[in-house]
CSV table of C-alpha atoms in Angstrom, one decimal:
chain,number,residue,atom,x,y,z
K,40,MET,CA,6.7,27.8,-25.3
K,41,LYS,CA,4.7,25.3,-23.2
K,42,ARG,CA,6.7,22.3,-21.9
K,43,THR,CA,5.8,18.9,-23.3
K,44,CYS,CA,6.0,15.9,-20.9
K,45,ILE,CA,8.4,13.2,-22.1
K,46,LYS,CA,5.7,10.6,-22.0
K,47,ASP,CA,3.6,12.7,-24.4
K,48,ALA,CA,6.7,13.4,-26.6
K,49,LEU,CA,7.5,9.7,-26.9
K,50,ASN,CA,3.8,8.9,-27.8
K,51,ALA,CA,3.6,11.6,-30.5
K,52,GLU,CA,2.0,10.5,-33.7
K,53,SER,CA,4.2,12.8,-35.9
K,54,SER,CA,7.3,14.9,-35.7
K,55,VAL,CA,7.1,18.4,-34.1
K,56,SER,CA,9.0,21.4,-35.4
K,57,GLU,CA,9.3,23.1,-32.1
K,58,ILE,CA,9.3,21.4,-28.7
K,59,LEU,CA,10.4,22.2,-25.2
K,60,ILE,CA,11.3,19.4,-22.7
K,61,LYS,CA,12.5,19.7,-19.2
K,62,GLY,CA,13.9,17.0,-16.9
K,63,TRP,CA,16.8,15.4,-15.1
K,64,VAL,CA,19.9,14.1,-16.9
K,65,ARG,CA,20.3,10.4,-16.6
K,66,THR,CA,23.5,10.2,-18.7
K,67,LYS,CA,25.6,12.5,-20.9
K,68,ARG,CA,27.8,11.4,-23.7
K,69,ASP,CA,30.1,13.7,-25.6
K,70,SER,CA,31.2,13.1,-29.2
K,71,LYS,CA,33.1,15.2,-31.6
K,72,GLY,CA,30.9,18.1,-32.6
K,73,PHE,CA,27.8,17.1,-30.5
K,74,SER,CA,26.6,15.6,-27.3
K,75,PHE,CA,23.8,13.1,-26.2
K,76,LEU,CA,21.7,13.8,-23.2
K,77,GLU,CA,19.3,11.1,-21.8
K,78,ILE,CA,16.6,13.0,-20.0
K,79,ASN,CA,13.8,11.8,-17.8
K,80,ASP,CA,11.0,14.0,-16.2
K,81,GLY,CA,9.3,11.3,-14.2
K,82,SER,CA,6.2,11.1,-16.4
K,83,CYS,CA,7.2,7.6,-17.6
K,84,ILE,CA,10.0,5.1,-17.2
K,85,LYS,CA,11.6,5.9,-20.5
K,86,ASN,CA,14.1,8.6,-21.2
K,87,ILE,CA,14.1,10.8,-24.3
K,88,GLN,CA,17.4,11.4,-26.1
K,89,ALA,CA,18.4,14.9,-27.0
K,90,ILE,CA,21.2,15.4,-29.6
K,91,ILE,CA,22.8,18.8,-29.3
K,92,ASP,CA,25.3,20.2,-31.8
K,93,HIS,CA,28.2,22.0,-30.2
K,94,THR,CA,28.6,25.8,-30.4
K,95,PRO,CA,30.8,27.8,-28.1
K,96,GLU,CA,27.9,28.9,-26.1
K,97,ILE,CA,26.3,25.4,-25.8
K,98,VAL,CA,29.7,23.7,-24.9
K,99,ALA,CA,30.0,26.2,-22.0
K,100,VAL,CA,26.7,25.0,-20.7
K,101,LEU,CA,27.3,21.3,-21.3
K,102,GLU,CA,30.5,21.4,-19.4
K,103,LYS,CA,28.5,22.2,-16.3
K,104,ILE,CA,25.9,19.5,-16.8
K,105,ASN,CA,26.4,16.2,-15.0
K,106,THR,CA,24.2,13.2,-14.1
K,107,GLY,CA,21.3,14.4,-11.9
K,108,ALA,CA,21.3,18.0,-13.2
K,109,SER,CA,18.0,19.5,-14.3
K,110,VAL,CA,17.9,20.9,-17.8
K,111,SER,CA,15.6,22.6,-20.3
K,112,VAL,CA,16.0,21.8,-24.0
K,113,THR,CA,14.3,23.3,-27.0
K,114,GLY,CA,14.5,21.8,-30.4
K,115,GLU,CA,12.7,19.6,-32.9
K,116,LEU,CA,11.1,16.2,-32.3
K,117,ILE,CA,12.3,13.9,-35.1
K,118,GLU,CA,12.3,10.2,-35.8
K,119,SER,CA,15.2,8.4,-34.2
K,120,PRO,CA,17.5,6.2,-36.2
K,121,GLY,CA,18.5,4.4,-33.0
K,122,LYS,CA,17.0,1.1,-31.9
K,123,GLY,CA,14.4,1.0,-29.1
K,124,GLN,CA,13.2,4.6,-29.5
K,125,LYS,CA,10.8,6.1,-32.0
K,126,TRP,CA,11.5,9.8,-31.3
K,127,GLU,CA,14.4,12.0,-30.2
K,128,VAL,CA,15.0,15.7,-29.9
K,129,ARG,CA,17.4,17.6,-32.1
K,130,GLY,CA,18.3,20.3,-29.6
K,131,LYS,CA,18.8,23.9,-30.6
K,132,THR,CA,19.2,25.4,-27.1
K,133,VAL,CA,20.1,23.9,-23.7
K,134,GLU,CA,19.8,25.5,-20.3
K,135,MET,CA,20.9,24.1,-17.0
K,136,LEU,CA,18.2,24.7,-14.4
K,137,GLY,CA,19.8,23.0,-11.4
K,138,ALA,CA,23.4,21.7,-11.1
K,139,ALA,CA,24.3,18.3,-9.5
K,140,ASP,CA,27.8,17.9,-8.3
K,141,ALA,CA,29.4,14.9,-10.0
K,142,GLU,CA,31.5,14.0,-6.9
K,143,THR,CA,28.6,14.0,-4.3
K,144,PHE,CA,25.5,13.1,-6.3
K,145,PRO,CA,24.7,9.6,-5.0
K,146,LEU,CA,22.9,8.1,-8.0
K,147,GLN,CA,25.1,7.0,-10.8
K,148,LYS,CA,24.6,4.8,-13.9
K,149,LYS,CA,24.8,1.5,-12.0
K,150,ARG,CA,22.4,-0.7,-10.0
K,151,HIS,CA,22.2,0.4,-6.4
K,152,SER,CA,21.0,-1.9,-3.6
K,153,ASP,CA,17.6,-1.4,-2.0
K,154,GLU,CA,19.3,-1.1,1.3
K,155,PHE,CA,21.4,1.8,0.1
K,156,LEU,CA,18.5,3.5,-1.6
K,157,ARG,CA,16.5,3.5,1.7
K,158,THR,CA,19.2,5.7,3.1
K,159,ILE,CA,18.5,8.3,0.4
K,160,ALA,CA,14.7,7.8,0.2
K,161,HIS,CA,14.3,11.4,-0.8
K,162,LEU,CA,16.3,10.7,-4.0
K,163,ARG,CA,15.4,7.1,-4.8
K,164,PRO,CA,12.3,8.0,-6.9
K,165,ARG,CA,14.8,9.2,-9.6
K,166,THR,CA,15.8,5.6,-10.2
K,167,ASN,CA,14.0,3.5,-12.7
K,168,LYS,CA,12.7,1.0,-10.1
K,169,PHE,CA,11.4,3.5,-7.6
K,170,GLY,CA,10.1,5.9,-10.2
K,171,ALA,CA,8.1,3.0,-11.6
K,172,MET,CA,7.0,1.9,-8.1
K,173,PHE,CA,5.5,5.3,-7.2
K,174,ARG,CA,3.8,5.8,-10.5
K,175,ILE,CA,2.1,2.4,-9.9
K,176,ARG,CA,1.3,3.5,-6.3
K,177,ALA,CA,-0.4,6.6,-7.7
K,178,GLU,CA,-2.4,4.6,-10.3
K,179,LEU,CA,-3.4,2.0,-7.7
K,180,SER,CA,-4.8,4.8,-5.5
K,181,TYR,CA,-6.9,6.0,-8.4
K,182,ALA,CA,-8.0,2.5,-9.2
K,183,ILE,CA,-9.3,2.0,-5.6
K,184,HIS,CA,-11.4,5.1,-5.8
K,185,LYS,CA,-12.7,4.2,-9.2
K,186,PHE,CA,-13.6,0.6,-8.1
K,187,TYR,CA,-15.7,1.8,-5.2
K,188,ARG,CA,-17.2,4.8,-6.9
K,189,ASP,CA,-18.4,2.6,-9.8
K,190,LYS,CA,-20.0,0.3,-7.3
K,191,GLY,CA,-21.9,3.2,-5.6
K,192,PHE,CA,-19.8,3.4,-2.4
K,193,PHE,CA,-19.4,6.8,-0.7
K,194,TYR,CA,-15.9,7.9,0.4
K,195,VAL,CA,-15.8,8.8,4.1
K,196,HIS,CA,-12.9,10.7,5.7
K,197,THR,CA,-12.5,9.0,9.1
K,198,PRO,CA,-10.5,10.6,12.0
K,199,ILE,CA,-6.7,10.3,12.3
K,200,ILE,CA,-6.8,11.2,16.0
K,201,THR,CA,-9.1,9.0,18.1
K,202,GLY,CA,-10.1,8.1,21.6
K,203,SER,CA,-11.1,4.6,20.7
K,204,ASP,CA,-9.0,1.5,20.2
K,205,CYS,CA,-10.5,-0.5,17.4
K,206,GLU,CA,-8.4,-3.6,17.8
K,207,GLY,CA,-8.3,-3.7,21.6
K,208,ALA,CA,-4.6,-4.5,21.4
K,209,GLY,CA,-3.3,-1.3,23.0
K,210,GLU,CA,-0.5,-0.9,20.5
K,211,MET,CA,-1.3,2.7,19.7
K,212,PHE,CA,0.7,5.9,19.4
K,213,ARG,CA,-0.2,8.5,22.1
K,214,VAL,CA,-1.0,12.0,20.9
K,215,THR,CA,-0.5,14.8,23.4
K,216,SER,CA,-0.2,18.5,23.6
K,217,LEU,CA,1.5,18.3,27.0
K,218,ASP,CA,5.3,18.8,27.1
K,219,HIS,CA,7.6,16.3,28.7
K,220,GLU,CA,8.0,18.3,31.9
K,221,THR,CA,4.3,18.5,32.4
K,222,LEU,CA,3.8,14.8,31.7
K,223,SER,CA,6.5,13.8,34.1
K,224,LYS,CA,4.9,15.9,36.9
K,225,THR,CA,1.4,14.7,36.3
K,226,LYS,CA,0.0,11.4,37.5
K,227,LYS,CA,-0.9,9.1,34.7
K,228,GLU,CA,-4.6,8.9,35.6
K,229,GLU,CA,-4.7,12.7,35.5
K,230,GLN,CA,-2.8,13.3,32.2
K,231,GLY,CA,-5.8,12.8,29.9
K,232,ALA,CA,-7.9,15.3,31.7
K,233,ARG,CA,-5.2,18.0,31.4
K,234,ASP,CA,-4.6,17.2,27.7
K,235,PHE,CA,-6.0,19.0,24.7
K,236,PHE,CA,-9.1,16.8,24.3
K,237,GLY,CA,-9.7,16.3,28.0
K,238,GLN,CA,-8.9,12.6,27.6
K,239,GLU,CA,-6.2,10.4,26.2
K,240,SER,CA,-5.9,10.4,22.4
K,241,HIS,CA,-4.1,8.3,19.9
K,242,LEU,CA,-3.3,7.9,16.3
K,243,THR,CA,-5.9,5.6,14.7
K,244,VAL,CA,-5.2,1.9,14.0
K,245,SER,CA,-8.3,1.7,11.8
K,246,GLY,CA,-11.1,3.8,10.5
K,247,GLN,CA,-13.5,0.9,10.7
K,248,LEU,CA,-15.7,1.9,13.7
K,249,SER,CA,-16.3,5.4,12.2
K,250,ALA,CA,-17.0,3.9,8.8
K,251,GLU,CA,-19.6,1.5,10.3
K,252,MET,CA,-21.5,4.6,11.5
K,253,TYR,CA,-21.7,5.9,8.0
K,254,ALA,CA,-22.6,2.5,6.4
K,255,LEU,CA,-25.5,2.4,8.8
K,256,SER,CA,-26.6,5.8,7.4
K,257,LEU,CA,-25.4,5.9,3.8
K,258,GLY,CA,-25.5,2.2,2.9
K,259,ASN,CA,-22.1,1.3,1.3
K,260,VAL,CA,-19.0,3.4,2.2
K,261,TYR,CA,-15.3,3.1,2.3
K,262,THR,CA,-12.4,4.9,3.9
K,263,PHE,CA,-8.8,5.0,2.5
K,264,GLY,CA,-6.1,6.7,4.6
K,265,PRO,CA,-3.1,6.4,6.9
K,266,THR,CA,-3.3,4.1,9.9
K,267,PHE,CA,-0.7,3.6,12.7
K,268,ARG,CA,0.5,0.7,14.8
K,269,ALA,CA,3.1,1.1,17.6
K,270,GLU,CA,4.2,-2.5,17.2
K,271,LYS,CA,8.0,-3.0,17.5
K,272,SER,CA,7.9,-5.4,14.6
K,273,ASN,CA,11.0,-4.9,12.5
K,274,THR,CA,9.9,-7.2,9.7
K,275,PRO,CA,9.7,-6.8,5.9
K,276,ARG,CA,5.9,-6.8,6.2
K,277,HIS,CA,5.3,-4.3,9.0
K,278,ALA,CA,5.5,-0.5,9.2
K,279,ALA,CA,4.4,1.9,11.9
K,280,GLU,CA,2.6,4.0,9.4
K,281,PHE,CA,0.7,2.5,6.4
K,282,TRP,CA,-2.4,3.0,4.4
K,283,MET,CA,-5.6,1.0,4.6
K,284,ILE,CA,-8.7,0.6,2.4
K,285,GLU,CA,-11.7,-0.2,4.5
K,286,PRO,CA,-15.2,-0.7,2.9
K,287,GLU,CA,-18.3,-1.2,5.0
K,288,MET,CA,-21.6,-2.5,3.6
K,289,ALA,CA,-25.0,-2.3,5.3
K,290,PHE,CA,-27.4,-5.3,4.9
K,291,ALA,CA,-24.4,-7.5,4.1
K,292,ASP,CA,-23.1,-10.8,5.5
K,293,LEU,CA,-19.8,-12.7,5.5
K,294,ASP,CA,-20.4,-14.1,2.0
K,295,ASP,CA,-20.9,-10.6,0.6
K,296,ASN,CA,-17.7,-9.6,2.3
K,297,MET,CA,-15.7,-12.5,0.7
K,298,ASP,CA,-17.2,-11.8,-2.7
K,299,LEU,CA,-16.3,-8.1,-2.5
K,300,SER,CA,-12.7,-8.7,-1.4
K,301,GLU,CA,-12.1,-11.2,-4.3
K,302,GLU,CA,-13.7,-8.9,-6.8
K,303,MET,CA,-11.6,-5.9,-5.7
K,304,VAL,CA,-8.3,-7.7,-5.8
K,305,LYS,CA,-8.9,-9.0,-9.3
K,306,TYR,CA,-10.1,-5.6,-10.5
K,307,LEU,CA,-7.0,-3.9,-9.1
K,308,ILE,CA,-4.6,-6.3,-10.7
K,309,ALA,CA,-6.4,-6.0,-14.1
K,310,HIS,CA,-6.3,-2.2,-13.9
K,311,ILE,CA,-2.6,-1.9,-13.1
K,312,LEU,CA,-1.6,-4.4,-15.8
K,313,GLU,CA,-3.6,-2.4,-18.3
K,314,ASN,CA,-2.5,1.1,-17.3
K,315,CYS,CA,1.1,0.6,-16.0
K,316,ALA,CA,2.4,-1.9,-18.6
K,317,ASP,CA,5.9,-0.3,-19.0
K,318,ASP,CA,6.4,0.1,-15.3
K,319,MET,CA,5.2,-3.4,-14.5
K,320,GLU,CA,7.6,-4.8,-17.1
K,321,LEU,CA,10.5,-3.6,-15.0
K,322,PHE,CA,9.4,-5.6,-12.0
K,323,ALA,CA,8.6,-8.7,-14.1
K,324,LYS,CA,12.2,-8.6,-15.6
K,325,PHE,CA,14.3,-7.5,-12.7
K,326,VAL,CA,12.4,-8.2,-9.4
K,327,ASP,CA,10.3,-11.4,-9.8
K,328,LYS,CA,10.4,-13.3,-13.1
K,329,THR,CA,7.3,-15.3,-12.0
K,330,LEU,CA,5.4,-12.1,-11.3
K,331,MET,CA,3.1,-12.1,-14.4
K,332,ASP,CA,2.3,-15.8,-13.9
K,333,THR,CA,1.4,-15.2,-10.3
K,334,LEU,CA,-0.9,-12.2,-11.1
K,335,LYS,CA,-2.5,-14.1,-14.0
K,336,ASN,CA,-3.2,-17.0,-11.8
K,337,ILE,CA,-4.9,-14.7,-9.2
K,338,SER,CA,-7.0,-12.8,-11.7
K,339,GLU,CA,-8.2,-15.9,-13.7
K,340,ASN,CA,-9.1,-18.3,-10.9
K,341,SER,CA,-11.8,-18.3,-8.2
K,342,PHE,CA,-10.3,-18.0,-4.7
K,343,GLU,CA,-10.4,-21.1,-2.5
K,344,ARG,CA,-12.6,-20.8,0.6
K,345,ILE,CA,-11.9,-22.9,3.7
K,346,THR,CA,-12.9,-22.7,7.4
K,347,TYR,CA,-10.2,-22.0,10.0
K,348,THR,CA,-10.9,-25.4,11.6
K,349,ASP,CA,-10.4,-27.2,8.3
K,350,ALA,CA,-7.3,-25.1,7.5
K,351,ILE,CA,-5.7,-26.1,10.9
K,352,GLU,CA,-6.5,-29.8,10.3
K,353,LEU,CA,-5.0,-29.6,6.8
K,354,LEU,CA,-1.8,-28.0,8.1
K,355,GLN,CA,-1.5,-30.5,10.9
K,356,ARG,CA,-1.6,-33.5,8.6
K,357,CYS,CA,0.3,-32.1,5.6
K,358,LYS,CA,3.8,-33.5,4.8
K,359,LYS,CA,5.5,-30.3,5.8
K,360,ALA,CA,3.8,-30.2,9.2
K,361,SER,CA,7.0,-31.3,11.1
K,362,LYS,CA,9.0,-28.6,9.3
K,363,PHE,CA,6.9,-25.6,10.3
K,364,GLU,CA,8.7,-23.3,12.8
K,365,TYR,CA,5.4,-22.7,14.5
K,366,LYS,CA,3.2,-25.8,15.1
K,367,PRO,CA,-0.3,-25.1,13.7
K,368,GLU,CA,-2.8,-25.4,16.6
K,369,TYR,CA,-6.5,-24.7,17.0
K,370,GLY,CA,-6.9,-21.4,18.9
K,371,LEU,CA,-3.8,-19.8,17.5
K,372,ASP,CA,-3.4,-17.3,14.6
K,373,LEU,CA,-2.0,-18.6,11.4
K,374,GLN,CA,1.6,-17.7,10.9
K,375,THR,CA,3.1,-16.4,7.6
K,376,GLU,CA,4.6,-19.9,6.9
K,377,HIS,CA,1.1,-21.4,7.2
K,378,GLU,CA,-0.5,-18.8,5.0
K,379,ARG,CA,2.2,-19.3,2.3
K,380,TYR,CA,1.9,-23.1,2.5
K,381,LEU,CA,-1.9,-22.9,1.9
K,382,THR,CA,-1.6,-20.4,-1.0
K,383,GLU,CA,1.7,-21.5,-2.7
K,384,MET,CA,1.9,-25.2,-2.1
K,385,HIS,CA,-1.5,-26.7,-1.4
K,386,PHE,CA,-4.1,-24.7,-3.2
K,387,LYS,CA,-1.6,-22.8,-5.4
K,388,LYS,CA,-3.9,-19.7,-5.5
K,389,PRO,CA,-5.5,-17.2,-3.1
K,390,VAL,CA,-7.3,-18.7,-0.1
K,391,ILE,CA,-10.0,-17.1,2.1
K,392,VAL,CA,-10.0,-18.6,5.6
K,393,TYR,CA,-13.2,-17.9,7.6
K,394,ASP,CA,-15.0,-18.6,10.9
K,395,TYR,CA,-12.1,-18.1,13.3
K,396,PRO,CA,-12.2,-18.9,17.1
K,397,VAL,CA,-13.8,-16.2,19.1
K,398,GLU,CA,-10.8,-15.9,21.5
K,399,ILE,CA,-8.4,-14.6,18.8
K,400,LYS,CA,-10.6,-12.0,17.1
K,401,PRO,CA,-11.7,-8.4,18.1
K,402,PHE,CA,-15.0,-7.6,19.9
K,403,TYR,CA,-16.9,-6.3,16.9
K,404,MET,CA,-16.9,-9.6,14.9
K,405,ARG,CA,-20.3,-11.4,14.8
K,406,LEU,CA,-20.6,-14.4,17.1
K,407,ASN,CA,-21.6,-17.5,15.1
K,408,ASP,CA,-24.5,-19.7,16.3
K,409,ASP,CA,-22.0,-22.3,17.6
K,410,GLY,CA,-20.8,-19.8,20.2
K,411,LYS,CA,-17.2,-20.7,19.5
K,412,THR,CA,-16.4,-18.9,16.3
K,413,VAL,CA,-16.9,-15.5,14.8
K,414,ALA,CA,-17.9,-14.6,11.2
K,415,ALA,CA,-14.3,-13.4,10.4
K,416,MET,CA,-12.4,-13.8,7.1
K,417,ASP,CA,-8.8,-13.4,6.0
K,418,LEU,CA,-7.8,-13.3,2.3
K,419,LEU,CA,-4.4,-14.9,1.9
K,420,VAL,CA,-2.3,-14.5,-1.3
K,421,PRO,CA,0.9,-16.1,-2.5
K,422,ARG,CA,4.2,-14.6,-1.3
K,423,ILE,CA,2.4,-12.0,0.9
K,424,GLY,CA,0.2,-14.1,3.2
K,425,GLU,CA,-2.7,-12.1,4.7
K,426,LEU,CA,-3.8,-9.3,2.3
K,427,VAL,CA,-7.3,-8.6,3.6
K,428,GLY,CA,-8.9,-9.1,7.0
K,429,GLY,CA,-12.6,-8.5,7.8
K,430,SER,CA,-15.8,-9.8,9.2
K,431,GLN,CA,-19.5,-9.6,9.5
K,432,ARG,CA,-20.0,-7.1,12.3
K,433,GLU,CA,-21.9,-7.9,15.5
K,434,GLU,CA,-25.2,-6.1,15.1
K,435,ARG,CA,-26.9,-7.4,18.3
K,436,LEU,CA,-26.5,-4.9,21.2
K,437,ASP,CA,-26.5,-7.5,24.0
K,438,VAL,CA,-23.9,-9.7,22.4
K,439,LEU,CA,-21.7,-6.7,21.5
K,440,GLU,CA,-21.8,-5.3,25.0
K,441,ARG,CA,-20.9,-8.7,26.4
K,442,ARG,CA,-18.0,-9.1,24.0
K,443,ILE,CA,-16.6,-5.7,25.0
K,444,THR,CA,-16.9,-6.5,28.7
K,445,ASP,CA,-15.3,-10.0,28.2
K,446,MET,CA,-12.3,-8.4,26.6
K,447,GLY,CA,-11.8,-6.2,29.7
K,448,MET,CA,-12.9,-3.0,27.9
K,449,ASP,CA,-15.3,-0.4,29.1
K,450,THR,CA,-18.6,-0.1,27.3
K,451,GLU,CA,-18.8,3.6,28.3
K,452,ASP,CA,-15.9,4.2,25.9
K,453,TYR,CA,-18.0,2.9,23.0
K,454,TRP,CA,-21.3,4.6,23.9
K,455,TRP,CA,-21.6,6.2,20.4
K,456,TYR,CA,-20.7,2.9,18.7
K,457,LEU,CA,-23.3,1.0,20.7
K,458,ASP,CA,-25.9,3.7,19.8
K,459,SER,CA,-25.8,2.3,16.2
K,460,ARG,CA,-27.1,-1.0,17.7
K,461,ARG,CA,-29.7,0.7,19.8
K,462,PHE,CA,-31.2,2.8,17.0
K,463,GLY,CA,-32.1,0.8,13.9
K,464,THR,CA,-29.3,-1.8,14.0
K,465,ALA,CA,-28.8,-3.9,10.8
K,466,PRO,CA,-26.6,-6.7,9.6
K,467,HIS,CA,-23.4,-5.2,8.0
K,468,ALA,CA,-19.9,-6.3,7.1
K,469,GLY,CA,-16.6,-4.9,6.0
K,470,PHE,CA,-12.8,-5.5,5.8
K,471,GLY,CA,-9.5,-3.8,5.7
K,472,MET,CA,-6.8,-4.2,3.0
K,473,GLY,CA,-3.2,-3.1,3.5
K,474,PHE,CA,-2.4,-0.8,0.6
K,475,GLU,CA,1.3,-1.5,0.8
K,476,ARG,CA,0.8,-5.2,0.8
K,477,MET,CA,-1.3,-4.9,-2.4
K,478,LEU,CA,1.6,-3.1,-3.9
K,479,MET,CA,4.0,-5.8,-2.8
K,480,LEU,CA,1.7,-8.4,-4.5
K,481,LEU,CA,1.6,-6.4,-7.7
K,482,THR,CA,5.3,-5.7,-8.0
K,483,GLY,CA,7.0,-8.7,-6.4
K,484,VAL,CA,8.8,-6.4,-4.0
K,485,THR,CA,9.4,-8.2,-0.7
K,486,ASN,CA,10.0,-5.4,1.7
K,487,ILE,CA,7.3,-2.9,2.7
K,488,ARG,CA,9.9,-0.2,3.1
K,489,ASP,CA,10.3,-0.2,-0.7
K,490,VAL,CA,6.6,0.4,-1.6
K,491,ILE,CA,6.0,3.5,0.6
K,492,PRO,CA,7.8,6.8,-0.1
K,493,PHE,CA,9.1,7.5,3.4
K,494,PRO,CA,8.9,4.4,5.6
K,495,ARG,CA,8.2,4.7,9.3
K,496,THR,CA,9.6,1.8,11.2
K,497,PRO,CA,11.1,1.2,14.7
K,498,LYS,CA,14.1,3.6,15.3
K,499,SER,CA,13.6,5.1,11.8
K,500,LEU,CA,12.1,8.5,11.4
K,501,GLU,CA,14.3,9.9,8.6
K,502,PHE,CA,13.1,12.4,6.0
């Protein structure tokens, strides 16, 4: 007999005379003459109840079944007389597929703290909260691909290993095939030449530069994959390994960029609310009771747009200015407290800040006519702060070469990137959105470690 997913069983339109379900036992209750098993197979947040009459053979099996064990139950799908469930299984046979020792299985029928569950990240998806989280994560991945495919974008797989530093910050993980002994005996300037690629290589911080090449060939493209930062930032918003969505559009400017980012965020919220209603209900009830109002506000209102200069002036003269930990000053990046003030207290909705000072942005952002600012944009949202960062790219070869040199970088390292400006250059724009930050926005979860299956953070490489 073919197994029926619990989600399909619970959504059945009529009773079923013969059904086979398999899953993990959440709870077991024994009564005189029969037992109740609450079973979940991960297909949805809800369990299905199986009622199993005692026979000597079945009792012998049930005695070995504890919370966490995997089981197979055959029987009949019937209407349930209990509240809160339409269907249940009247079990005829039960088989234990995998035991779980009652003394050592760490998940019991109680609420566990997020901190504890991070120590058993390999088991936490069996809880309601994290099962819901990672179903939402899977659906959000699909929604991203659907959004861009429906808009005619092509999906490009950009390299994980790279010789280029997109951000120019130097906070990259080194990739080497040389062992520690060889590295220690080799002069630093000679290590690259002896290595696998014949030069220093790193894990990518962004797929943007590669994606630009394909936008200037295929028109509209996007990349969606893992990126890496060797920042020792042990904060709830940072991880060493995370996923990024990065679209690039040929023949587009900063306004097109802002429009696309707003459209994408609203689309993703609507998709998840429609397709993950049961899982989202958990987060609205137990994680953030204002979650639905926040998401509704974002999806139903146009985003505010303000220049960086105006945003700094607003922050400097607001009533809370004296209480900021970091004083807002022109020429400095906005801090999280500034971003949250703009989105949560002043405008009370998402805000796109644009036209940043040239000194605080990377070399590839287009220099504005004032010579002081670049056509950059950051999309800020309540609770999270920066969700999207992007720009119109610098398409003028001479300006781009000068910007690379001014930042102390070598134009020779970017010869292939500069070729795109030599041969048929065109205006283009794009941005990056942190996938995990979007999940934090959608669920109300405040720590990035709880929206990624196996978080990679400083001094943490478990699992």
